[in-house]
GROMACS .gro file of N, CA and C in nm:
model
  522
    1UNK      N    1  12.300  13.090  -6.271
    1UNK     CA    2  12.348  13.000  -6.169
    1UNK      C    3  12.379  13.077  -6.040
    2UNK      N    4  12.443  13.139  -6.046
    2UNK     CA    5  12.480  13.274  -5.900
    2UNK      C    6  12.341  13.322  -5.879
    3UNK      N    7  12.248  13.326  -5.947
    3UNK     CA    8  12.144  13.418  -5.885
    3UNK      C    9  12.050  13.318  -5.813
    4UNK      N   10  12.063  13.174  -5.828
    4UNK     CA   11  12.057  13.084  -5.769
    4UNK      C   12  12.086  13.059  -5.616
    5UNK      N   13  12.202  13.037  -5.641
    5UNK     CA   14  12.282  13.055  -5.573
    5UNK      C   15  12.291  13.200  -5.415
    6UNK      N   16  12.218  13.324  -5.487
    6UNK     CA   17  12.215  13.431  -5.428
    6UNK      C   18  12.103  13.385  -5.350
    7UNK      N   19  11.999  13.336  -5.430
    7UNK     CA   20  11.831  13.349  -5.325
    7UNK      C   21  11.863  13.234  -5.242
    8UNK      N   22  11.940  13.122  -5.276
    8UNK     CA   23  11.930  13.020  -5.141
    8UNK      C   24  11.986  13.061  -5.036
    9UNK      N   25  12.118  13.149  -5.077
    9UNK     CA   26  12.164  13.216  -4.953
    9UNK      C   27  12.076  13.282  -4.855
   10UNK      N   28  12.017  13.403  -4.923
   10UNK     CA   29  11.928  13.472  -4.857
   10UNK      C   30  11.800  13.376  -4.794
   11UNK      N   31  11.766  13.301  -4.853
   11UNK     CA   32  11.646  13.200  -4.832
   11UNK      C   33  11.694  13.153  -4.673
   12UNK      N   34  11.809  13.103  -4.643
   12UNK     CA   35  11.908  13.057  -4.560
   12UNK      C   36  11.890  13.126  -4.450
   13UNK      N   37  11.920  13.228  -4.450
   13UNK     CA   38  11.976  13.353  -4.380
   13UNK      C   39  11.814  13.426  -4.318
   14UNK      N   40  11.707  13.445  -4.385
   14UNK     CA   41  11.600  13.490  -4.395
   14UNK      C   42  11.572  13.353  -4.310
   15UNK      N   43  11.559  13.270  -4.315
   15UNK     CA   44  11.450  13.123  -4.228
   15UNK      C   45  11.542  13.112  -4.101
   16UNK      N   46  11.700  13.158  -4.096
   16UNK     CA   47  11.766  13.118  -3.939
   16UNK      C   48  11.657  13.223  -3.841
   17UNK      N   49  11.666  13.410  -3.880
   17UNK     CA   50  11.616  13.487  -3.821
   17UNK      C   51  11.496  13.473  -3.831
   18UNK      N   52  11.418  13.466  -3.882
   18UNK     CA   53  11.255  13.470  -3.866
   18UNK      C   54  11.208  13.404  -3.737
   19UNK      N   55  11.255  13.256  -3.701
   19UNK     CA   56  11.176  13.253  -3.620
   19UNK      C   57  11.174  13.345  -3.431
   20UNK      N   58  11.331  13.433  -3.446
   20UNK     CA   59  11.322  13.522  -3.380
   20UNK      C   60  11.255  13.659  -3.358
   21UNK      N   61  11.298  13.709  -3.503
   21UNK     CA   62  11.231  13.831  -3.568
   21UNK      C   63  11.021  13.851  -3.546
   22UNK      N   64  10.989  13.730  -3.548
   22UNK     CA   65  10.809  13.673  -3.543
   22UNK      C   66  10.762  13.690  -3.407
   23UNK      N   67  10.881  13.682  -3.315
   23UNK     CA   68  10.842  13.683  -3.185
   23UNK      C   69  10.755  13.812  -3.116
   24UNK      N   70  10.678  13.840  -3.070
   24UNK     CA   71  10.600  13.954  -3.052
   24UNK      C   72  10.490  13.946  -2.903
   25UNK      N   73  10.459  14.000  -2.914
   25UNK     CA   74  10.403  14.090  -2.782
   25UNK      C   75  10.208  14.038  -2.798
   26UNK      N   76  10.173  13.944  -2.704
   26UNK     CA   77  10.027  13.875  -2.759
   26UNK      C   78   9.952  13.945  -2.592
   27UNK      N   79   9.908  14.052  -2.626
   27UNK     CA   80   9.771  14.103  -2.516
   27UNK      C   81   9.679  13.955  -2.539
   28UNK      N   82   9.673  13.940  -2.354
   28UNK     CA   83   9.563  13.858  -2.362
   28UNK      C   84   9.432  13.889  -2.358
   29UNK      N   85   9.360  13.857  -2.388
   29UNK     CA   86   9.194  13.918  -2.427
   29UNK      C   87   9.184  14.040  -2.525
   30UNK      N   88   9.283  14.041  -2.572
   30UNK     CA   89   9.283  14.156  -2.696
   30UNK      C   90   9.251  14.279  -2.595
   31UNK      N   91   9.138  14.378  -2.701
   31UNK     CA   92   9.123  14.512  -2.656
   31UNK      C   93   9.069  14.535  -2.488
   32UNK      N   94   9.050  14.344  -2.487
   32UNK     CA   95   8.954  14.368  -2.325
   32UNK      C   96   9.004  14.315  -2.200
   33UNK      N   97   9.127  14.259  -2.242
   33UNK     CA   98   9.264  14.262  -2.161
   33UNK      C   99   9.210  14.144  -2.073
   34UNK      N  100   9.231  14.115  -1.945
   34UNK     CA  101   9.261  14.050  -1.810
   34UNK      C  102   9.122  14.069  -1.717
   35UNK      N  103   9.035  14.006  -1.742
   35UNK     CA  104   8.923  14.051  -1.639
   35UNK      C  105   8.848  13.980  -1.647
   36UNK      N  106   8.655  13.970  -1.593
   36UNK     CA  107   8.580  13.885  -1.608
   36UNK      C  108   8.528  13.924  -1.767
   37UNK      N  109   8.420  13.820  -1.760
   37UNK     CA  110   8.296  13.841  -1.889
   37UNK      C  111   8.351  13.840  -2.028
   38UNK      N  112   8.524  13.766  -2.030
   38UNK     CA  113   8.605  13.764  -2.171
   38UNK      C  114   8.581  13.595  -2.182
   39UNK      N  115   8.542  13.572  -2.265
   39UNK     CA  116   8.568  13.438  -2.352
   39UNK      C  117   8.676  13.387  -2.387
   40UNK      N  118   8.782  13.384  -2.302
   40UNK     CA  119   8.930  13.356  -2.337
   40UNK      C  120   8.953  13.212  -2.411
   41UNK      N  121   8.882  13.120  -2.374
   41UNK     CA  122   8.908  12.986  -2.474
   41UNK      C  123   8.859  13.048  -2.646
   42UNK      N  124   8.772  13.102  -2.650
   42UNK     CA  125   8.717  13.157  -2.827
   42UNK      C  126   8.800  13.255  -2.805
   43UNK      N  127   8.917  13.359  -2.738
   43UNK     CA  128   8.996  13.443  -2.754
   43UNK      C  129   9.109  13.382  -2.796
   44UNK      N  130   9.168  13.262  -2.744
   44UNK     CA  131   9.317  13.215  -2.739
   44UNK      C  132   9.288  13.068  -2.907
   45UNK      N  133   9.174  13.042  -2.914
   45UNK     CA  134   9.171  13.018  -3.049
   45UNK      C  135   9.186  13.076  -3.138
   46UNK      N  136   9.156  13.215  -3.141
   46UNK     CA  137   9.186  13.264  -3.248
   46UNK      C  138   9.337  13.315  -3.264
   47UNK      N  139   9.428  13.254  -3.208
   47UNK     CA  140   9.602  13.309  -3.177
   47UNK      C  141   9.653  13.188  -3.174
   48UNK      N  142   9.787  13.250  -3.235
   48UNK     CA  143   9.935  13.094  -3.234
   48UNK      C  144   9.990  13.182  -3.166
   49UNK      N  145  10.053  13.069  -3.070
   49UNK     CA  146  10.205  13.100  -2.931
   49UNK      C  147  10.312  13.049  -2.952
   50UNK      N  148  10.412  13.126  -3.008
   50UNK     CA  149  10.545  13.095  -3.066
   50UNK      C  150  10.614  13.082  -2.911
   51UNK      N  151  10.719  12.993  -2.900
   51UNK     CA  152  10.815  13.009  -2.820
   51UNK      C  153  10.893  13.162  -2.876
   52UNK      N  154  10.936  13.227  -2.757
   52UNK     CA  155  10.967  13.357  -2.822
   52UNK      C  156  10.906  13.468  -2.810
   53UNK      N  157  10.721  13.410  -2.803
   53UNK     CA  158  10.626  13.535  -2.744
   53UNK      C  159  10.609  13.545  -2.653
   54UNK      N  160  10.555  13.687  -2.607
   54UNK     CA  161  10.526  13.726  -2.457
   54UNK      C  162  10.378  13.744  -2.437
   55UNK      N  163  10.318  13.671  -2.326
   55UNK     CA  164  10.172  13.689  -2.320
   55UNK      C  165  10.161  13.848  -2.217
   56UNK      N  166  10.100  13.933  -2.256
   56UNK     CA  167  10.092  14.067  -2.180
   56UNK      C  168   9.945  14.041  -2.156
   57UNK      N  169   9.928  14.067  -1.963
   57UNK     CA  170   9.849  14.052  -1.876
   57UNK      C  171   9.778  14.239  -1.891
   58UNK      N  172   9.715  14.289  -1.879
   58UNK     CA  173   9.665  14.392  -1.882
   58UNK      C  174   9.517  14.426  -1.761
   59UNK      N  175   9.568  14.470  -1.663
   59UNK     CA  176   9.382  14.454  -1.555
   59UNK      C  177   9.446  14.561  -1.439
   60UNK      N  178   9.328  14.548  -1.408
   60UNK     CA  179   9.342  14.686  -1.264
   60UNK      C  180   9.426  14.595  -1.150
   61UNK      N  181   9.550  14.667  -1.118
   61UNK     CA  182   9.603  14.565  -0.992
   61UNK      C  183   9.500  14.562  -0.903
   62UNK      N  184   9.517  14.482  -0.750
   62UNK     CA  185   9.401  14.424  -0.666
   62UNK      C  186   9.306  14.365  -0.717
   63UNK      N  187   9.259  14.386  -0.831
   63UNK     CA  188   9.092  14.320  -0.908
   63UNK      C  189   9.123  14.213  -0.944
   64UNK      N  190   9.270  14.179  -0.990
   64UNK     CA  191   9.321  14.052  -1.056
   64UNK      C  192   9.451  14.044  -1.014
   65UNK      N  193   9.471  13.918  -1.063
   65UNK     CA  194   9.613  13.824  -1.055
   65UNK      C  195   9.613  13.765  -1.206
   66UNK      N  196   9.794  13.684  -1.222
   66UNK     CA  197   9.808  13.523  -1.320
   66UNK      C  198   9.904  13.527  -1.219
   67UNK      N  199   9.852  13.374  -1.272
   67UNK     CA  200   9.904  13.242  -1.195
   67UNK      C  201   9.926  13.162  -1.276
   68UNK      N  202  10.000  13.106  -1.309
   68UNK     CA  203  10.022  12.968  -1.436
   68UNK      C  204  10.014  12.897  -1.335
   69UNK      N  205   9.977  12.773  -1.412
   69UNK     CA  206   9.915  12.645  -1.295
   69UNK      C  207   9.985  12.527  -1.393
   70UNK      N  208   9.878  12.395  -1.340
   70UNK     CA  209   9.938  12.272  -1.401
   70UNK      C  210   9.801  12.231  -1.451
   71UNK      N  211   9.781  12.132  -1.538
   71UNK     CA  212   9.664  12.128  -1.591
   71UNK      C  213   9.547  12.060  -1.477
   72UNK      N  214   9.622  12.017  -1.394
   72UNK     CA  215   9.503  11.943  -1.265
   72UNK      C  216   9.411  12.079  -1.241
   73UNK      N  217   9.537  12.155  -1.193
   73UNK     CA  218   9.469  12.290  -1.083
   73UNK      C  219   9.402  12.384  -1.239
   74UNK      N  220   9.417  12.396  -1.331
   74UNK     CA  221   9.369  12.487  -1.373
   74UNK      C  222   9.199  12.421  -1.423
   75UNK      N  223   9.142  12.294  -1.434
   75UNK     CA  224   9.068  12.206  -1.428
   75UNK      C  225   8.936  12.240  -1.302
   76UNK      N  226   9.011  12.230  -1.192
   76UNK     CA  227   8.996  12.217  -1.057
   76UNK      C  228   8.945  12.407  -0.997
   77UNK      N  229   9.038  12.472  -1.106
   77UNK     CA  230   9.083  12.624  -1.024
   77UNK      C  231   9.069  12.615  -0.917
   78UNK      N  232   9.169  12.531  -0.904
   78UNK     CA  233   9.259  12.524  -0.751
   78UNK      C  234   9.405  12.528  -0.709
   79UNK      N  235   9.462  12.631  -0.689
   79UNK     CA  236   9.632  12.687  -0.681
   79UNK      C  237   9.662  12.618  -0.568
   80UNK      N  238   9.760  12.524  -0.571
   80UNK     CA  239   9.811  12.427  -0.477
   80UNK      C  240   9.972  12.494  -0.481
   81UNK      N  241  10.018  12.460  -0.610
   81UNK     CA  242  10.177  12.460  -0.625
   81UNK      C  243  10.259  12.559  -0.705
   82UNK      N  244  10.183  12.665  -0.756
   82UNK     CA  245  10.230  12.761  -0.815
   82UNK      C  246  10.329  12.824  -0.777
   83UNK      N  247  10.435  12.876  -0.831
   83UNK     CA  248  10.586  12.964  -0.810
   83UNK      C  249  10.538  13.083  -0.807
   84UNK      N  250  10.477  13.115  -0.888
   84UNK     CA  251  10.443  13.191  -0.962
   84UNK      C  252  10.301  13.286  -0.923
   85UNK      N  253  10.301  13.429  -0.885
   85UNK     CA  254  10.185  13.497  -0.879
   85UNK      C  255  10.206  13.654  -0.936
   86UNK      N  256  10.141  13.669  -1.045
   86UNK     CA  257  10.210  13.825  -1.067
   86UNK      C  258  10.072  13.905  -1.107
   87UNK      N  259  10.094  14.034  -0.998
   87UNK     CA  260  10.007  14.120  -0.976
   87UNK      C  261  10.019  14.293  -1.021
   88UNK      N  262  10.133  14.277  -1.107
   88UNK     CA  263  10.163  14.418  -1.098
   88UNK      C  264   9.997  14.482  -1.203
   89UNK      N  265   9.976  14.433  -1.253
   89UNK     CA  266   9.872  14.495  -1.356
   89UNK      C  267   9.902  14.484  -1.529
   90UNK      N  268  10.024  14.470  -1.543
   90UNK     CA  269  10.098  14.483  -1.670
   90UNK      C  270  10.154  14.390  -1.688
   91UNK      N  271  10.168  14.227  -1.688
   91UNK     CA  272  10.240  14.105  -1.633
   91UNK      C  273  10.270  14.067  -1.799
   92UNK      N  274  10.410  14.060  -1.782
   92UNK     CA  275  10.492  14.009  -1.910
   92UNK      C  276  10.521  13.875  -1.881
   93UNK      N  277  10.457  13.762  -1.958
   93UNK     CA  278  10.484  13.629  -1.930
   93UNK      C  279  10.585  13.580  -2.045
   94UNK      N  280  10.717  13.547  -2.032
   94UNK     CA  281  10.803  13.509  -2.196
   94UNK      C  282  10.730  13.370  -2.220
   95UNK      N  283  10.732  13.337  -2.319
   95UNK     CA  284  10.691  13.190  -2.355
   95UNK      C  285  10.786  13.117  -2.404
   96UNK      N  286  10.855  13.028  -2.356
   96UNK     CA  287  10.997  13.025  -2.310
   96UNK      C  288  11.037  12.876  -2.387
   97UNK      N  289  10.933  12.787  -2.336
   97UNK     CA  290  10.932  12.655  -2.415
   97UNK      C  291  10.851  12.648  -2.460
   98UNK      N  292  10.799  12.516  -2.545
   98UNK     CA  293  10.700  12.470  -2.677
   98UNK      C  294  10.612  12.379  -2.500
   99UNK      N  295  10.484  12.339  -2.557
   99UNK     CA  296  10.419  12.264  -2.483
   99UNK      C  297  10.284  12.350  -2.419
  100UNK      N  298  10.209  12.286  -2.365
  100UNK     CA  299  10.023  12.301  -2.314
  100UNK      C  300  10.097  12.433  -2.220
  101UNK      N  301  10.032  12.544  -2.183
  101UNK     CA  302  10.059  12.589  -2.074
  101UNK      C  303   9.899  12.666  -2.001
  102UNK      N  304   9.899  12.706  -1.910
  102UNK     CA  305   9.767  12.739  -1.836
  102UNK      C  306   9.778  12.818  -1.735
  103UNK      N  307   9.688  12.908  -1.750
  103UNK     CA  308   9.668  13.013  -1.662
  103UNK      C  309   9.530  13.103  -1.571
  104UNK      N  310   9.571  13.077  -1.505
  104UNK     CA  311   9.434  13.160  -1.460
  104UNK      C  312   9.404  13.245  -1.358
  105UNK      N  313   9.295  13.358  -1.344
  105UNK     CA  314   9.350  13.451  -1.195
  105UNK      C  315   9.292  13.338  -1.050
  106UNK      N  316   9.377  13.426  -0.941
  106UNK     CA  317   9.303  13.323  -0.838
  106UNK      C  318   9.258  13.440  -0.709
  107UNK      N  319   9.189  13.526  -0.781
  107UNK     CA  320   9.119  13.584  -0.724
  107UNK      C  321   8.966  13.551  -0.708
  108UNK      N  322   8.925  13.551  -0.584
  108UNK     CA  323   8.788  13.511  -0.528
  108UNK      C  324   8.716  13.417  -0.618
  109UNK      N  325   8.647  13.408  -0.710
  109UNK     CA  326   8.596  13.316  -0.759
  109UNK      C  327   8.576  13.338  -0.936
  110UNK      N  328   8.711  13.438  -0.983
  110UNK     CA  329   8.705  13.482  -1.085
  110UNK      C  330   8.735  13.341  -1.201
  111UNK      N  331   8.846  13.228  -1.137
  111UNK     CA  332   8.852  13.156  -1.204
  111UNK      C  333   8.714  13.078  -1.241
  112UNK      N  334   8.657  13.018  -1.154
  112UNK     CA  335   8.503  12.974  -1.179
  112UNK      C  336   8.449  13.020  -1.298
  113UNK      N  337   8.440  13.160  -1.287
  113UNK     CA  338   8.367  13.247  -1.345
  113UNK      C  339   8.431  13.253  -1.462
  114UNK      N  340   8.509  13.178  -1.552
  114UNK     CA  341   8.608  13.192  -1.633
  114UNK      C  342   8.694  13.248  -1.686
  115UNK      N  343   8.759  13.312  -1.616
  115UNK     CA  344   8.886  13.411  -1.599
  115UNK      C  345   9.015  13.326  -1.568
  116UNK      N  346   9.024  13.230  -1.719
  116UNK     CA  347   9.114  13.142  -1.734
  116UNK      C  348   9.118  13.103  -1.856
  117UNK      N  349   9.266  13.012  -1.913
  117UNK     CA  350   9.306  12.996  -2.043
  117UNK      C  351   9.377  12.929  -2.072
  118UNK      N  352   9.405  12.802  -2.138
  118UNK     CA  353   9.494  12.730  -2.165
  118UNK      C  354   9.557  12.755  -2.315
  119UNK      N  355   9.689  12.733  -2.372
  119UNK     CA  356   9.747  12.758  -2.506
  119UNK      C  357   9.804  12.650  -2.496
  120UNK      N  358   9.873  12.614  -2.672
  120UNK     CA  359   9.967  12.536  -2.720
  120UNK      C  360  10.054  12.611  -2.784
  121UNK      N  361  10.181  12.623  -2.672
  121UNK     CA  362  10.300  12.701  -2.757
  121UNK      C  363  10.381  12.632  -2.851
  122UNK      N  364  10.416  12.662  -2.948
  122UNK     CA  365  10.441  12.601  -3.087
  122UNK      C  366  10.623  12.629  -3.099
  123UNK      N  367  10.660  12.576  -3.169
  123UNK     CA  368  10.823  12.595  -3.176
  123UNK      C  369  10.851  12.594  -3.322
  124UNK      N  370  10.963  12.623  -3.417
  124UNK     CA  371  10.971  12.605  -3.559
  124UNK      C  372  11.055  12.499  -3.554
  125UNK      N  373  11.078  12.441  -3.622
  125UNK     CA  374  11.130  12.299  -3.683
  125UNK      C  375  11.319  12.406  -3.703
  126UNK      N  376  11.428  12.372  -3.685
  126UNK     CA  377  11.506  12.425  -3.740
  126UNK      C  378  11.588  12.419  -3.830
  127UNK      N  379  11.638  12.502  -3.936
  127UNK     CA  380  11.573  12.485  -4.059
  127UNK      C  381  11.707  12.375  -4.105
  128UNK      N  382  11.701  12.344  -4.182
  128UNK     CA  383  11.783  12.249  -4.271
  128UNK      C  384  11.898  12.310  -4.325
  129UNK      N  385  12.041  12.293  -4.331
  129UNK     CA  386  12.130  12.326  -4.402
  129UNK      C  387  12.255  12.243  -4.461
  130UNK      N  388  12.230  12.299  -4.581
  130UNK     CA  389  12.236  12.350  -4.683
  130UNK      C  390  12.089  12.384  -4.712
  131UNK      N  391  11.975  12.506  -4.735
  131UNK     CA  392  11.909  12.475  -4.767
  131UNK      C  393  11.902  12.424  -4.872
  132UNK      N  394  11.794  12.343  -4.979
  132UNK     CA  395  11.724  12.328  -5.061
  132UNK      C  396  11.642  12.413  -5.135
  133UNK      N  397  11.712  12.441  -5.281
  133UNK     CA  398  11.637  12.539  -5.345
  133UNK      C  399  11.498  12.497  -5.397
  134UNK      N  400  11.374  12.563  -5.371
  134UNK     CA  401  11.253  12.498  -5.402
  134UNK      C  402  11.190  12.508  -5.557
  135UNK      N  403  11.147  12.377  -5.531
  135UNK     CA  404  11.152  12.345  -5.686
  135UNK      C  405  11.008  12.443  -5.735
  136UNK      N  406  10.927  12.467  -5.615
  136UNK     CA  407  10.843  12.574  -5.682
  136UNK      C  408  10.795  12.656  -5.525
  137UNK      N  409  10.712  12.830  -5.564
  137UNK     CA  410  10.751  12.841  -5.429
  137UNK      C  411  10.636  12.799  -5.370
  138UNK      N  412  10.610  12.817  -5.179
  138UNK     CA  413  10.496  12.705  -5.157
  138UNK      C  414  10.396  12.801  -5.147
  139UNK      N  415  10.282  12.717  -5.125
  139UNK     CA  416  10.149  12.819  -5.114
  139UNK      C  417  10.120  12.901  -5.035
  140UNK      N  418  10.142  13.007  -4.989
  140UNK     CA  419  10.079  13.072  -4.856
  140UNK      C  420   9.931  13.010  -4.788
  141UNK      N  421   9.900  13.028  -4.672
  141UNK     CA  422   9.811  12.977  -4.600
  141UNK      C  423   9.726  13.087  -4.583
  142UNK      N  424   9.607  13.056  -4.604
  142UNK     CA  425   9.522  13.171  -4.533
  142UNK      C  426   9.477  13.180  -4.419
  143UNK      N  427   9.557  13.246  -4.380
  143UNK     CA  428   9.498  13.319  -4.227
  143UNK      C  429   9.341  13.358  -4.210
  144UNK      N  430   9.316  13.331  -4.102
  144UNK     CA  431   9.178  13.378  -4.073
  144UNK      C  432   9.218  13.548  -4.037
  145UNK      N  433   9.141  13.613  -4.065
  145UNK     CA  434   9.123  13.784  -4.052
  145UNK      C  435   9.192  13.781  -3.874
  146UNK      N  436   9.288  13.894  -3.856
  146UNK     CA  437   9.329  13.905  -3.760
  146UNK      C  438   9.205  14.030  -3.689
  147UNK      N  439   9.218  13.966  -3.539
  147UNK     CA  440   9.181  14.120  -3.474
  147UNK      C  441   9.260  14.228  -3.490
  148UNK      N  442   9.192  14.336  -3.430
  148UNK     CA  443   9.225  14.498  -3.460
  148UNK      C  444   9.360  14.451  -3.379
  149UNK      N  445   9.391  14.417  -3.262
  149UNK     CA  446   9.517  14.426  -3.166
  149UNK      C  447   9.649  14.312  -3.268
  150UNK      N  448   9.574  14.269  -3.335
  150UNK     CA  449   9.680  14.169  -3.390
  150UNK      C  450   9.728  14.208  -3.471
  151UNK      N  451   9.667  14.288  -3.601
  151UNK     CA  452   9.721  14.382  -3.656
  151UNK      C  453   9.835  14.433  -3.689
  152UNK      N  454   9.856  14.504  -3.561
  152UNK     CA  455   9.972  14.555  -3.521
  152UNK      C  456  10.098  14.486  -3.508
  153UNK      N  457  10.041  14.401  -3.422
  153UNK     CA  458  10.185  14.310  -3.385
  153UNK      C  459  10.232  14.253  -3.568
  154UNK      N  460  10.137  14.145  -3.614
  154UNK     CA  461  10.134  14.108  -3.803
  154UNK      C  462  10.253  14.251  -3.861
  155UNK      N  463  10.186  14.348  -3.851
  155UNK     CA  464  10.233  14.481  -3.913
  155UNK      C  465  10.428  14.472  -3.854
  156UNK      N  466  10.424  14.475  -3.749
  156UNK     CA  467  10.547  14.450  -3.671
  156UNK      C  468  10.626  14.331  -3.699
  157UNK      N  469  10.550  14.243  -3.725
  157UNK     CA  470  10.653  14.113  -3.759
  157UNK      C  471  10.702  14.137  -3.905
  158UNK      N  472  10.644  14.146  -3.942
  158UNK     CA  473  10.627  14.185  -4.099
  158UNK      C  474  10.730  14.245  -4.126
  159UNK      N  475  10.772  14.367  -4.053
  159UNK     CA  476  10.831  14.479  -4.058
  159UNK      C  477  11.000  14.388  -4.043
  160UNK      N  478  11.033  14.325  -3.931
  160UNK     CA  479  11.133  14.266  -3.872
  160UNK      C  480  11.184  14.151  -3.979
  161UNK      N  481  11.064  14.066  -4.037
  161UNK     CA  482  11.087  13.963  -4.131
  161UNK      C  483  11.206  14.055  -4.255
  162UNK      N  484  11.123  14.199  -4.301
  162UNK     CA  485  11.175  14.244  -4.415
  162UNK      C  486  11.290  14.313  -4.421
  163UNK      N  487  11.289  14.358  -4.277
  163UNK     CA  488  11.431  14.436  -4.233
  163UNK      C  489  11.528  14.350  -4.251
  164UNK      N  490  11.541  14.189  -4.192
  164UNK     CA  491  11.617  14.116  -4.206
  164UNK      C  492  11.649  14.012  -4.358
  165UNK      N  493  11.551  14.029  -4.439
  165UNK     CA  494  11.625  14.010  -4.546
  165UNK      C  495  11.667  14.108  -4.647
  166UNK      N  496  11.627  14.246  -4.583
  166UNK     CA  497  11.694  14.309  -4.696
  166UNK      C  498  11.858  14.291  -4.627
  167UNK      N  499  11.874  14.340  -4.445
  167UNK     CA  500  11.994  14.320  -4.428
  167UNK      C  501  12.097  14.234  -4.479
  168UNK      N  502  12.026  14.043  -4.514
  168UNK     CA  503  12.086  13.982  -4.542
  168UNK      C  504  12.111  13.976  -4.731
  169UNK      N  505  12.045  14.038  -4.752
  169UNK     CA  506  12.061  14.101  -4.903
  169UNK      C  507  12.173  14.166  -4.953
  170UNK      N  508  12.160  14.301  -4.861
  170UNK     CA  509  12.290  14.372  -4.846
  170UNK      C  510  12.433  14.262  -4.839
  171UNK      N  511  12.458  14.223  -4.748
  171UNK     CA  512  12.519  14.132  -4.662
  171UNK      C  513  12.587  14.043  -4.801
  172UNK      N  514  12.524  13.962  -4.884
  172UNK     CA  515  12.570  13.914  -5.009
  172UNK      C  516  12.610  13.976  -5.107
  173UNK      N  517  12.523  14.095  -5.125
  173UNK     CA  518  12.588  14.203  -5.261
  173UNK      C  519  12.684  14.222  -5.184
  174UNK      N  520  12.738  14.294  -5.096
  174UNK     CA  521  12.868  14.337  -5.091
  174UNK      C  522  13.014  14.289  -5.084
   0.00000   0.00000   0.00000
């Protein structure tokens, strides 16, 4: 009964942090970063956008820009109303809320040329408490094969997921 009792805790404790701990660092265009001649719609399919992640811009400053737009202008690639222009070369975008978001450079005619990208940032449901001990556990999903750059980050979340339930492990034994 306590050992019951022990895993819902941890179960608990493990599902508040995760959806922080998951949060990670998403290079756009993978190994080929911010530039022309990338397929970013077949790039950004193959990726989920947690609220929580950061999209990292990667390109030669002057050659490029992001610009987040609205879905008219990114349609159009036409920058009317943007706040927003960041050129350093290294552009950390947080992904801040759930919902469509869009981006694209607005340099010379790179957007045309498709040097642009729309996502659906995703949010977790939060979790239920008391949890519910499961009556069996659920199936894992199969992931499609990550790229080489994703890897890493997977490897990293991974890492953060396990740190935090052993912490919260600890945390009950004692």
């Amino acid at each position: 009964m306590a050992s019951k009792q022990m895993f819902a805790l941890i179960l608990a404790m493990v599902s508040a942090v995760a959806p922080f701990a998951m949060a990670g660092d998403i290079v756009v265009g993978g190994k080929d970063g911010w530039g022309l001649g990338v397929n970013y719609t077949a790039w950004a399919a193959t990726q989920e956008f947690w609220v929580g992640d950061n999209l990292v811009f990667n390109y030669t400053p002057g050659f490029h820009n992001v610009i987040p737009v609205n879905g008219a202008e990114f349609k159009e690639c036409n920058v009317t109303q943007s706040p927003r222009n960041f050129t350093s070369g290294h552009d950390v975008v947080p992904l801040k809320t759930a919902g469509r978001k869009w981006y694209l450079c607005g340099v010379a005619d790179h957007c045309s040329q498709g040097q642009k990208f729309a996502i659906t940032v995703l949010t977790t449901p939060a979790p239920a408490w008391p949890p519910a001990a499961p009556a069996s556990p659920p199936a894992a999903p199969t992931p499609a094969a990550p790229s080489p750059s994703s890897s890493i980050q997977i490897m990293s979340n991974t890492y953060k997921v396990l740190a935090a339930a052993a912490a919260a492990a600890l945390i009950v034994l004692a």
